[in-house]
Coordinates of C-alpha atoms in Angstrom, one line a residue:
M18 CA -20.3 174.3 -121.8
S19 CA -17.9 172.5 -123.8
S20 CA -15.1 174.1 -122.0
L21 CA -16.5 172.9 -118.8
L22 CA -16.8 169.5 -120.2
T23 CA -13.3 169.6 -121.5
L24 CA -12.1 170.9 -118.2
A25 CA -13.9 168.1 -116.4
K26 CA -12.5 165.5 -118.8
D27 CA -9.0 166.9 -118.3
L28 CA -9.5 166.9 -114.6
E29 CA -10.8 163.4 -114.7
Q30 CA -7.7 162.3 -116.8
K31 CA -5.4 164.1 -114.5
S32 CA -7.1 162.6 -111.5
K33 CA -6.8 159.1 -113.1
A34 CA -3.2 159.7 -113.9
Q35 CA -2.5 161.0 -110.4
Q36 CA -4.4 158.0 -109.0
Q37 CA -2.4 155.7 -111.1
S38 CA 0.9 157.4 -110.2
T39 CA -0.1 157.4 -106.5
G40 CA -1.0 153.7 -106.8
E41 CA 2.4 152.9 -108.4
M42 CA 4.2 155.0 -105.7
L43 CA 2.3 153.2 -103.0
K44 CA 3.1 149.8 -104.6
A45 CA 6.8 150.8 -104.8
A46 CA 6.7 152.1 -101.2
F47 CA 4.9 149.0 -99.9
S48 CA 7.3 146.7 -101.9
E49 CA 10.3 148.5 -100.4
H50 CA 8.7 148.4 -96.9
E51 CA 7.9 144.7 -97.4
Q52 CA 11.5 144.0 -98.5
S53 CA 12.8 145.9 -95.4
V54 CA 10.4 144.0 -93.0
K55 CA 11.4 140.7 -94.6
A56 CA 15.1 141.6 -94.2
E57 CA 14.5 142.5 -90.6
L58 CA 12.5 139.3 -90.0
N59 CA 15.3 137.3 -91.6
E60 CA 17.9 139.0 -89.4
S61 CA 15.8 138.5 -86.3
A62 CA 15.3 134.8 -87.2
K63 CA 19.0 134.4 -87.6
R64 CA 19.7 136.0 -84.2
I65 CA 17.0 133.8 -82.5
S66 CA 18.4 130.7 -84.2
A67 CA 21.9 131.6 -83.2
A68 CA 20.7 132.3 -79.6
M69 CA 18.9 129.0 -79.5
L70 CA 21.9 127.1 -80.9
D71 CA 24.2 128.8 -78.3
H72 CA 21.7 127.9 -75.5
D73 CA 21.5 124.3 -76.7
Q74 CA 25.3 124.0 -76.8
K75 CA 25.6 125.5 -73.3
L76 CA 22.8 123.2 -72.1
S77 CA 24.5 120.2 -73.7
S78 CA 27.9 121.2 -72.2
D79 CA 26.3 121.6 -68.7
M80 CA 24.5 118.2 -69.0
S81 CA 27.8 116.6 -70.2
Q82 CA 29.7 118.0 -67.2
R83 CA 26.9 117.0 -64.8
T84 CA 26.9 113.5 -66.2
K85 CA 30.6 113.3 -65.9
G86 CA 30.4 114.6 -62.3
M87 CA 27.6 112.0 -61.5
V88 CA 29.6 109.2 -63.0
R89 CA 32.7 110.3 -61.0
M90 CA 30.7 110.5 -57.8
V91 CA 29.0 107.1 -58.3
S92 CA 32.3 105.5 -59.2
Q93 CA 34.0 107.0 -56.1
T94 CA 31.1 105.8 -53.9
W95 CA 31.3 102.3 -55.3
L96 CA 35.1 102.3 -55.0
T97 CA 34.8 103.4 -51.3
I98 CA 32.2 100.7 -50.7
V99 CA 34.4 98.0 -52.2
L100 CA 37.5 99.2 -50.3
V101 CA 35.6 99.3 -47.0
S102 CA 34.2 95.8 -47.7
V103 CA 37.6 94.4 -48.5
L104 CA 39.1 96.0 -45.4
L105 CA 36.2 94.6 -43.3
I106 CA 36.6 91.1 -44.8
A107 CA 40.4 91.2 -44.4
S108 CA 40.2 92.4 -40.8
S109 CA 37.5 89.8 -40.0
A110 CA 39.6 87.1 -41.6
G111 CA 42.6 88.2 -39.6
I112 CA 40.7 88.2 -36.3
L113 CA 39.2 84.8 -37.1
W114 CA 42.7 83.4 -37.9
W115 CA 44.2 84.9 -34.7
Q116 CA 41.3 83.5 -32.6
G117 CA 41.8 80.1 -34.3
Q118 CA 45.5 80.1 -33.4
Q119 CA 44.7 81.1 -29.8
M120 CA 42.1 78.2 -29.6
L121 CA 44.6 75.8 -31.1
D122 CA 47.3 76.9 -28.6
N123 CA 44.8 76.5 -25.7
Y124 CA 43.7 73.1 -27.0
I125 CA 47.3 71.9 -27.2
T126 CA 48.0 73.2 -23.7
I127 CA 44.9 71.5 -22.3
Q128 CA 45.8 68.2 -24.0
E129 CA 49.3 68.5 -22.5
Q130 CA 47.9 69.2 -19.0
K131 CA 45.5 66.2 -19.3
R132 CA 48.4 63.9 -20.3
T133 CA 50.5 65.3 -17.4
Q134 CA 47.6 64.9 -14.9
A135 CA 47.0 61.3 -16.1
M136 CA 50.7 60.5 -15.8
L137 CA 50.9 62.0 -12.3
S138 CA 47.7 60.2 -11.2
E139 CA 49.3 56.9 -12.3
K140 CA 52.6 57.5 -10.5
N141 CA 50.9 58.8 -7.3
N142 CA 48.3 56.1 -6.9
G143 CA 45.4 58.0 -8.3
V144 CA 46.2 61.4 -6.6
Q145 CA 44.6 64.2 -8.6
L146 CA 46.2 67.7 -8.9
S147 CA 44.1 70.7 -9.6
T148 CA 44.1 74.5 -9.1
C149 CA 42.1 76.1 -6.3
G150 CA 40.8 79.5 -5.3
E151 CA 40.9 82.9 -7.0
E152 CA 44.7 82.8 -7.2
R153 CA 44.5 79.3 -8.9
L154 CA 47.0 77.7 -6.6
R155 CA 48.0 74.0 -7.1
C156 CA 46.0 71.8 -4.7
V157 CA 45.2 68.1 -4.1
K158 CA 42.2 66.4 -2.7
V159 CA 42.7 65.0 0.8
N160 CA 40.9 62.4 2.9
P161 CA 39.7 64.2 6.0
E162 CA 38.4 60.9 7.5
A163 CA 41.9 59.5 7.6
G164 CA 42.8 62.1 10.3
R165 CA 45.8 64.5 10.8
Y166 CA 49.4 63.6 11.5
G167 CA 52.5 65.3 12.6
K168 CA 53.5 67.4 15.7
D169 CA 51.3 70.3 14.6
S170 CA 48.7 68.1 12.8
S171 CA 49.5 69.8 9.4
W172 CA 49.8 66.5 7.5
M173 CA 46.9 64.6 6.0
I174 CA 46.4 61.6 3.8
L175 CA 45.7 62.2 0.1
E176 CA 42.5 60.8 -1.3
R177 CA 42.9 58.2 -4.0
K178 CA 40.6 57.2 -6.8

């Protein structure tokens, strides 16, 4: 029995030694696997960070271009509004000036005609000249009560003031 006991003790020692050696091999394998996983995770994190940085740069570039485009569009719109406003104001001022000149010319002509009419009325004993009809022909007021004169009765007396 002692050989069985010795054999069991040897088997137990071998089993413990094998268990210890298997544990150390598993520790080494897990450590190596852990290092490999850590390295892969670090590489993956670097790739993700690089991708995020690249995406951020592209997004920033796109936003910058869109901002510049919006600023350009807004400035062009305001420039167009200002130019159109200036042109409208200038053309309105030109039209008002031209109308003012026409009114001044007409006023001067009316004043001259009034002076001429007053002068003619004084020299012709109050006879007033005017324009008559659609063709605006010169005419004078006559006194129909004074009667007609001449061979063909085509003459009449002018009405005085």
